[in-house]
């Protein structure tokens, strides 16, 4: 079975440009998470969706960040305009959340974003 | 602010020894606990989940949970150089899907 798929794997852009990161969760999973990882702050949750509905976006740093999940098999994280401090590795993770069940998350390979 | 604390290391152990990785958490309502392994330049990989007090063993890995002390640990027996990675502790409050990660402990297994 395919795991979580992310694209692109690497993105280099200039400050002020729009960046769109893409994620395809594991088939059958009903929850999707976007994380950002930096050396200084570790792994931070940005937003998560349950059944395509955004549940908690309190980790989104500011209005420049937005995320959508139009269907169960696709999600995007957009940064507009991008800034150098957005440089990080962005991970997408998915899980199958059942009532009373565990919340084991499986991560995609990540997108390494560099904003010049 | 829910916190998950880990010593960032590096923790160096000789090959064949037991590596002990520790994690404390602040939220007494936490019910699910996870250990992820992350190799340099790769994504986190789930290696252990534990939900009740006590020990859970899986091969060379043993997770230990003490909810009264708000403490979870991971033991790696017969450490191998291939175990060299950063180990992330993650905690989930019951009823919610949000998982809080620690900063991770870098483990170095010396041949």
PDB file of C-alpha atoms in Angstrom:
ATOM      1  CA  UNK A   1       0.000   0.000   0.000  1.00  0.00           C
ATOM      2  CA  UNK A   2       1.176   3.491  -0.766  1.00  0.00           C
ATOM      3  CA  UNK A   3       1.954   5.653   2.218  1.00  0.00           C
ATOM      4  CA  UNK A   4       1.326   9.368   2.523  1.00  0.00           C
ATOM      5  CA  UNK A   5       2.434  11.123  -0.639  1.00  0.00           C
ATOM      6  CA  UNK A   6       3.722  14.698  -0.652  1.00  0.00           C
ATOM      7  CA  UNK A   7       4.813  16.969  -3.454  1.00  0.00           C
ATOM      8  CA  UNK A   8       7.060  18.634  -4.232  1.00  0.00           C
ATOM      9  CA  UNK A   9       9.868  17.062  -2.193  1.00  0.00           C
ATOM     10  CA  UNK A  10      11.966  20.202  -2.441  1.00  0.00           C
ATOM     11  CA  UNK A  11      10.917  23.771  -3.148  1.00  0.00           C
ATOM     12  CA  UNK A  12      13.149  26.787  -3.487  1.00  0.00           C
ATOM     13  CA  UNK A  13      11.419  30.102  -3.986  1.00  0.00           C
ATOM     14  CA  UNK A  14      11.982  33.784  -3.513  1.00  0.00           C
ATOM     15  CA  UNK A  15      10.464  35.915  -0.811  1.00  0.00           C
ATOM     16  CA  UNK A  16       7.013  37.130  -1.743  1.00  0.00           C
ATOM     17  CA  UNK A  17       6.165  34.210  -4.005  1.00  0.00           C
ATOM     18  CA  UNK A  18       3.226  31.884  -3.455  1.00  0.00           C
ATOM     19  CA  UNK A  19       4.034  28.333  -2.402  1.00  0.00           C
ATOM     20  CA  UNK A  20       1.630  25.394  -2.573  1.00  0.00           C
ATOM     21  CA  UNK A  21       2.398  22.092  -0.893  1.00  0.00           C
ATOM     22  CA  UNK A  22       0.354  19.002  -1.681  1.00  0.00           C
ATOM     23  CA  UNK A  23      -0.549  15.866   0.212  1.00  0.00           C
ATOM     24  CA  UNK A  24      -2.353  12.622  -0.538  1.00  0.00           C
ATOM     25  CA  UNK A  25      -3.200  10.714   2.660  1.00  0.00           C
ATOM     26  CA  UNK A  26      -3.258   6.949   3.039  1.00  0.00           C
ATOM     27  CA  UNK A  27      -6.387   5.561   1.424  1.00  0.00           C
ATOM     28  CA  UNK A  28      -9.115   4.998   4.010  1.00  0.00           C
ATOM     29  CA  UNK A  29      -7.666   7.356   6.595  1.00  0.00           C
ATOM     30  CA  UNK A  30     -10.070  10.008   7.847  1.00  0.00           C
ATOM     31  CA  UNK A  31      -7.707  12.483   9.511  1.00  0.00           C
ATOM     32  CA  UNK A  32      -4.965  14.607   8.001  1.00  0.00           C
ATOM     33  CA  UNK A  33      -2.353  16.711   9.749  1.00  0.00           C
ATOM     34  CA  UNK A  34       0.071  19.368   8.530  1.00  0.00           C
ATOM     35  CA  UNK A  35       3.268  19.863  10.541  1.00  0.00           C
ATOM     36  CA  UNK A  36       6.297  22.118  10.255  1.00  0.00           C
ATOM     37  CA  UNK A  37       9.695  21.049  11.564  1.00  0.00           C
ATOM     38  CA  UNK A  38      12.652  23.307  12.312  1.00  0.00           C
ATOM     39  CA  UNK A  39      15.764  22.781  14.394  1.00  0.00           C
ATOM     40  CA  UNK A  40      14.733  25.484  16.830  1.00  0.00           C
ATOM     41  CA  UNK A  41      11.076  24.616  17.359  1.00  0.00           C
ATOM     42  CA  UNK A  42      10.911  20.932  16.526  1.00  0.00           C
ATOM     43  CA  UNK A  43       7.749  19.443  15.070  1.00  0.00           C
ATOM     44  CA  UNK A  44       4.776  21.802  15.274  1.00  0.00           C
ATOM     45  CA  UNK A  45       1.199  21.025  14.314  1.00  0.00           C
ATOM     46  CA  UNK A  46      -0.176  23.651  11.947  1.00  0.00           C
ATOM     47  CA  UNK A  47      -3.680  22.344  11.239  1.00  0.00           C
ATOM     48  CA  UNK A  48      -5.605  19.118  11.114  1.00  0.00           C
ATOM     49  CA  UNK A  49      -8.708  17.875   9.344  1.00  0.00           C
ATOM     50  CA  UNK A  50     -11.182  15.187  10.278  1.00  0.00           C
ATOM     51  CA  UNK A  51     -13.382  13.879   7.455  1.00  0.00           C
ATOM     52  CA  UNK A  52     -12.172  16.782   5.289  1.00  0.00           C
ATOM     53  CA  UNK A  53     -13.284  19.404   7.827  1.00  0.00           C
ATOM     54  CA  UNK A  54     -10.684  21.650   9.508  1.00  0.00           C
ATOM     55  CA  UNK A  55     -10.829  20.967  13.240  1.00  0.00           C
ATOM     56  CA  UNK A  56      -7.962  22.939  14.730  1.00  0.00           C
ATOM     57  CA  UNK A  57      -5.943  25.589  12.908  1.00  0.00           C
ATOM     58  CA  UNK A  58      -4.535  27.242  16.012  1.00  0.00           C
ATOM     59  CA  UNK A  59      -1.011  26.336  14.931  1.00  0.00           C
ATOM     60  CA  UNK A  60      -1.190  28.235  11.655  1.00  0.00           C
ATOM     61  CA  UNK A  61       1.340  31.004  12.213  1.00  0.00           C
ATOM     62  CA  UNK A  62      -0.501  33.824  10.467  1.00  0.00           C
ATOM     63  CA  UNK A  63      -2.909  34.715   7.711  1.00  0.00           C
ATOM     64  CA  UNK A  64      -0.289  34.053   5.073  1.00  0.00           C
ATOM     65  CA  UNK A  65      -0.883  30.346   5.664  1.00  0.00           C
ATOM     66  CA  UNK A  66      -4.003  28.558   4.478  1.00  0.00           C
ATOM     67  CA  UNK A  67      -4.949  24.899   4.075  1.00  0.00           C
ATOM     68  CA  UNK A  68      -7.710  23.106   2.254  1.00  0.00           C
ATOM     69  CA  UNK A  69      -8.956  19.554   1.954  1.00  0.00           C
ATOM     70  CA  UNK A  70     -11.451  19.426  -0.926  1.00  0.00           C
ATOM     71  CA  UNK A  71     -11.822  15.647  -0.743  1.00  0.00           C
ATOM     72  CA  UNK A  72     -10.656  12.639   1.239  1.00  0.00           C
ATOM     73  CA  UNK A  73      -7.623  12.057  -0.946  1.00  0.00           C
ATOM     74  CA  UNK A  74      -6.084  15.497  -1.318  1.00  0.00           C
ATOM     75  CA  UNK A  75      -4.995  18.467   0.754  1.00  0.00           C
ATOM     76  CA  UNK A  76      -2.985  21.619   0.109  1.00  0.00           C
ATOM     77  CA  UNK A  77      -1.045  23.995   2.313  1.00  0.00           C
ATOM     78  CA  UNK A  78      -0.502  27.395   0.779  1.00  0.00           C
ATOM     79  CA  UNK A  79       1.813  30.189   1.850  1.00  0.00           C
ATOM     80  CA  UNK A  80       1.207  33.578   0.271  1.00  0.00           C
ATOM     81  CA  UNK A  81       3.388  35.600   0.356  1.00  0.00           C
ATOM     82  CA  UNK A  82       6.290  33.458   1.490  1.00  0.00           C
ATOM     83  CA  UNK A  83       9.040  34.798   3.762  1.00  0.00           C
ATOM     84  CA  UNK A  84      12.533  33.492   4.594  1.00  0.00           C
ATOM     85  CA  UNK A  85      11.381  32.503   8.109  1.00  0.00           C
ATOM     86  CA  UNK A  86       8.966  30.035   6.517  1.00  0.00           C
ATOM     87  CA  UNK A  87      11.933  27.894   5.483  1.00  0.00           C
ATOM     88  CA  UNK A  88      11.421  24.496   7.105  1.00  0.00           C
ATOM     89  CA  UNK A  89      10.419  20.930   6.377  1.00  0.00           C
ATOM     90  CA  UNK A  90       6.661  20.554   6.074  1.00  0.00           C
ATOM     91  CA  UNK A  91       5.195  17.143   6.821  1.00  0.00           C
ATOM     92  CA  UNK A  92       1.768  15.783   6.127  1.00  0.00           C
ATOM     93  CA  UNK A  93       0.498  12.887   8.234  1.00  0.00           C
ATOM     94  CA  UNK A  94      -2.686  10.854   8.193  1.00  0.00           C
ATOM     95  CA  UNK A  95      -4.479   8.546  10.601  1.00  0.00           C
ATOM     96  CA  UNK A  96      -7.617   6.463  10.899  1.00  0.00           C
ATOM     97  CA  UNK A  97      -9.431   7.852  13.877  1.00  0.00           C
ATOM     98  CA  UNK A  98     -12.201   5.695  15.272  1.00  0.00           C
ATOM     99  CA  UNK A  99     -14.218   6.482  18.379  1.00  0.00           C
ATOM    100  CA  UNK A 100     -12.213   5.385  21.380  1.00  0.00           C
ATOM    101  CA  UNK A 101      -9.452   4.147  19.140  1.00  0.00           C
ATOM    102  CA  UNK A 102      -5.785   5.061  18.962  1.00  0.00           C
ATOM    103  CA  UNK A 103      -4.461   8.011  17.037  1.00  0.00           C
ATOM    104  CA  UNK A 104      -1.437   6.577  15.289  1.00  0.00           C
ATOM    105  CA  UNK A 105      -0.243   9.021  12.672  1.00  0.00           C
ATOM    106  CA  UNK A 106       1.770   8.080   9.618  1.00  0.00           C
ATOM    107  CA  UNK A 107       3.990  10.675   8.020  1.00  0.00           C
ATOM    108  CA  UNK A 108       4.761  11.512   4.441  1.00  0.00           C
ATOM    109  CA  UNK A 109       8.332  12.141   3.233  1.00  0.00           C
ATOM    110  CA  UNK A 110       8.029  15.884   3.729  1.00  0.00           C
ATOM    111  CA  UNK A 111       8.629  18.965   1.604  1.00  0.00           C
ATOM    112  CA  UNK A 112      11.813  20.890   2.265  1.00  0.00           C
ATOM    113  CA  UNK A 113      10.988  24.552   1.642  1.00  0.00           C
ATOM    114  CA  UNK A 114      13.650  27.178   1.218  1.00  0.00           C
ATOM    115  CA  UNK A 115      12.591  30.812   0.845  1.00  0.00           C
ATOM    116  CA  UNK A 116      15.381  33.083  -0.314  1.00  0.00           C
TER     117      UNK A 116
ATOM    118  CA  UNK B   1       0.227  25.027  27.073  1.00  0.00           C
ATOM    119  CA  UNK B   2       0.649  21.259  26.973  1.00  0.00           C
ATOM    120  CA  UNK B   3       4.302  20.321  27.035  1.00  0.00           C
ATOM    121  CA  UNK B   4       6.330  17.253  26.244  1.00  0.00           C
ATOM    122  CA  UNK B   5       9.885  17.387  27.519  1.00  0.00           C
ATOM    123  CA  UNK B   6      12.842  15.417  26.227  1.00  0.00           C
ATOM    124  CA  UNK B   7      16.568  15.807  26.614  1.00  0.00           C
ATOM    125  CA  UNK B   8      17.850  16.706  23.155  1.00  0.00           C
ATOM    126  CA  UNK B   9      21.068  14.745  23.700  1.00  0.00           C
ATOM    127  CA  UNK B  10      23.056  13.448  22.041  1.00  0.00           C
ATOM    128  CA  UNK B  11      22.870  10.240  24.009  1.00  0.00           C
ATOM    129  CA  UNK B  12      25.834   8.056  23.161  1.00  0.00           C
ATOM    130  CA  UNK B  13      25.822   4.335  23.942  1.00  0.00           C
ATOM    131  CA  UNK B  14      28.170   1.545  22.826  1.00  0.00           C
ATOM    132  CA  UNK B  15      26.926  -1.101  20.442  1.00  0.00           C
ATOM    133  CA  UNK B  16      25.159  -3.888  22.291  1.00  0.00           C
ATOM    134  CA  UNK B  17      24.214  -1.731  25.285  1.00  0.00           C
ATOM    135  CA  UNK B  18      20.755  -0.683  26.423  1.00  0.00           C
ATOM    136  CA  UNK B  19      19.705   2.808  25.362  1.00  0.00           C
ATOM    137  CA  UNK B  20      17.217   4.523  27.671  1.00  0.00           C
ATOM    138  CA  UNK B  21      15.227   7.452  26.319  1.00  0.00           C
ATOM    139  CA  UNK B  22      12.994   9.475  28.613  1.00  0.00           C
ATOM    140  CA  UNK B  23      10.055  11.808  28.233  1.00  0.00           C
ATOM    141  CA  UNK B  24       7.834  13.746  30.627  1.00  0.00           C
ATOM    142  CA  UNK B  25       4.532  15.415  29.856  1.00  0.00           C
ATOM    143  CA  UNK B  26       2.488  18.105  31.547  1.00  0.00           C
ATOM    144  CA  UNK B  27      -1.121  17.176  30.794  1.00  0.00           C
ATOM    145  CA  UNK B  28      -2.554  14.651  33.268  1.00  0.00           C
ATOM    146  CA  UNK B  29      -5.423  14.007  30.855  1.00  0.00           C
ATOM    147  CA  UNK B  30      -3.082  12.412  28.313  1.00  0.00           C
ATOM    148  CA  UNK B  31      -4.066   8.889  27.387  1.00  0.00           C
ATOM    149  CA  UNK B  32      -2.039   7.850  24.348  1.00  0.00           C
ATOM    150  CA  UNK B  33       1.727   7.875  24.032  1.00  0.00           C
ATOM    151  CA  UNK B  34       3.904   7.277  21.005  1.00  0.00           C
ATOM    152  CA  UNK B  35       7.546   6.929  20.124  1.00  0.00           C
ATOM    153  CA  UNK B  36       8.693   7.898  16.662  1.00  0.00           C
ATOM    154  CA  UNK B  37      12.128   7.360  15.150  1.00  0.00           C
ATOM    155  CA  UNK B  38      13.466   9.930  12.704  1.00  0.00           C
ATOM    156  CA  UNK B  39      16.613   9.367  10.696  1.00  0.00           C
ATOM    157  CA  UNK B  40      18.445  12.463   9.507  1.00  0.00           C
ATOM    158  CA  UNK B  41      16.690  13.930   6.481  1.00  0.00           C
ATOM    159  CA  UNK B  42      13.767  11.514   6.746  1.00  0.00           C
ATOM    160  CA  UNK B  43      10.256  11.644   8.153  1.00  0.00           C
ATOM    161  CA  UNK B  44       9.166  10.400  11.600  1.00  0.00           C
ATOM    162  CA  UNK B  45       8.352   6.690  11.708  1.00  0.00           C
ATOM    163  CA  UNK B  46       6.064   5.241  14.374  1.00  0.00           C
ATOM    164  CA  UNK B  47       7.813   2.502  16.350  1.00  0.00           C
ATOM    165  CA  UNK B  48       5.797   2.116  19.571  1.00  0.00           C
ATOM    166  CA  UNK B  49       2.415   3.056  21.009  1.00  0.00           C
ATOM    167  CA  UNK B  50       1.428   2.625  24.654  1.00  0.00           C
ATOM    168  CA  UNK B  51      -1.877   3.377  26.330  1.00  0.00           C
ATOM    169  CA  UNK B  52      -1.805   1.869  29.822  1.00  0.00           C
ATOM    170  CA  UNK B  53       0.594   1.889  32.750  1.00  0.00           C
ATOM    171  CA  UNK B  54       3.396  -0.629  32.646  1.00  0.00           C
ATOM    172  CA  UNK B  55       5.649  -2.052  29.992  1.00  0.00           C
ATOM    173  CA  UNK B  56       5.014  -2.934  26.368  1.00  0.00           C
ATOM    174  CA  UNK B  57       7.611  -4.920  24.487  1.00  0.00           C
ATOM    175  CA  UNK B  58       8.129  -5.227  20.743  1.00  0.00           C
ATOM    176  CA  UNK B  59      11.311  -6.958  19.703  1.00  0.00           C
ATOM    177  CA  UNK B  60      14.286  -5.004  21.028  1.00  0.00           C
ATOM    178  CA  UNK B  61      12.056  -2.083  22.036  1.00  0.00           C
ATOM    179  CA  UNK B  62      10.249  -1.656  25.355  1.00  0.00           C
ATOM    180  CA  UNK B  63       8.010   1.292  26.117  1.00  0.00           C
ATOM    181  CA  UNK B  64       7.305   2.087  29.760  1.00  0.00           C
ATOM    182  CA  UNK B  65       4.487   4.300  30.994  1.00  0.00           C
ATOM    183  CA  UNK B  66       3.910   5.747  34.455  1.00  0.00           C
ATOM    184  CA  UNK B  67       0.899   8.045  34.403  1.00  0.00           C
ATOM    185  CA  UNK B  68       1.195   8.959  38.090  1.00  0.00           C
ATOM    186  CA  UNK B  69       4.660  10.360  37.444  1.00  0.00           C
ATOM    187  CA  UNK B  70       3.711  11.615  33.957  1.00  0.00           C
ATOM    188  CA  UNK B  71       6.669   9.779  32.531  1.00  0.00           C
ATOM    189  CA  UNK B  72       7.167   7.595  29.487  1.00  0.00           C
ATOM    190  CA  UNK B  73      10.366   5.945  28.383  1.00  0.00           C
ATOM    191  CA  UNK B  74      11.747   3.833  25.564  1.00  0.00           C
ATOM    192  CA  UNK B  75      14.380   1.166  26.093  1.00  0.00           C
ATOM    193  CA  UNK B  76      16.341  -0.212  23.174  1.00  0.00           C
ATOM    194  CA  UNK B  77      18.139  -3.450  23.979  1.00  0.00           C
ATOM    195  CA  UNK B  78      21.223  -4.642  22.111  1.00  0.00           C
ATOM    196  CA  UNK B  79      21.624  -1.224  20.482  1.00  0.00           C
ATOM    197  CA  UNK B  80      22.886  -1.262  16.918  1.00  0.00           C
ATOM    198  CA  UNK B  81      24.541   1.506  14.879  1.00  0.00           C
ATOM    199  CA  UNK B  82      21.397   1.450  12.716  1.00  0.00           C
ATOM    200  CA  UNK B  83      19.437   2.648  15.771  1.00  0.00           C
ATOM    201  CA  UNK B  84      21.292   5.970  15.571  1.00  0.00           C
ATOM    202  CA  UNK B  85      18.516   8.482  14.982  1.00  0.00           C
ATOM    203  CA  UNK B  86      16.400  11.070  16.757  1.00  0.00           C
ATOM    204  CA  UNK B  87      13.596   9.619  18.875  1.00  0.00           C
ATOM    205  CA  UNK B  88      10.479  11.727  19.247  1.00  0.00           C
ATOM    206  CA  UNK B  89       8.054  11.290  22.128  1.00  0.00           C
ATOM    207  CA  UNK B  90       4.441  12.214  21.314  1.00  0.00           C
ATOM    208  CA  UNK B  91       1.457  12.542  23.625  1.00  0.00           C
ATOM    209  CA  UNK B  92      -2.252  12.629  22.827  1.00  0.00           C
ATOM    210  CA  UNK B  93      -4.976  13.845  25.147  1.00  0.00           C
ATOM    211  CA  UNK B  94      -7.873  11.479  25.349  1.00  0.00           C
ATOM    212  CA  UNK B  95     -10.782  12.259  23.051  1.00  0.00           C
ATOM    213  CA  UNK B  96      -8.761  14.593  20.897  1.00  0.00           C
ATOM    214  CA  UNK B  97      -6.657  13.918  17.833  1.00  0.00           C
ATOM    215  CA  UNK B  98      -4.059  16.577  18.457  1.00  0.00           C
ATOM    216  CA  UNK B  99      -0.680  15.084  19.295  1.00  0.00           C
ATOM    217  CA  UNK B 100       2.070  17.097  20.944  1.00  0.00           C
ATOM    218  CA  UNK B 101       5.649  16.152  20.094  1.00  0.00           C
ATOM    219  CA  UNK B 102       8.772  16.575  22.154  1.00  0.00           C
ATOM    220  CA  UNK B 103      11.892  18.087  20.637  1.00  0.00           C
ATOM    221  CA  UNK B 104      13.421  14.615  20.277  1.00  0.00           C
ATOM    222  CA  UNK B 105      16.497  12.886  21.694  1.00  0.00           C
ATOM    223  CA  UNK B 106      19.377  12.216  19.345  1.00  0.00           C
ATOM    224  CA  UNK B 107      20.795   8.730  19.926  1.00  0.00           C
ATOM    225  CA  UNK B 108      24.255   7.749  18.766  1.00  0.00           C
ATOM    226  CA  UNK B 109      25.233   4.086  18.927  1.00  0.00           C
ATOM    227  CA  UNK B 110      28.996   3.776  18.818  1.00  0.00           C
ATOM    228  CA  UNK B 111      30.357   0.632  17.061  1.00  0.00           C
TER     229      UNK B 111
END
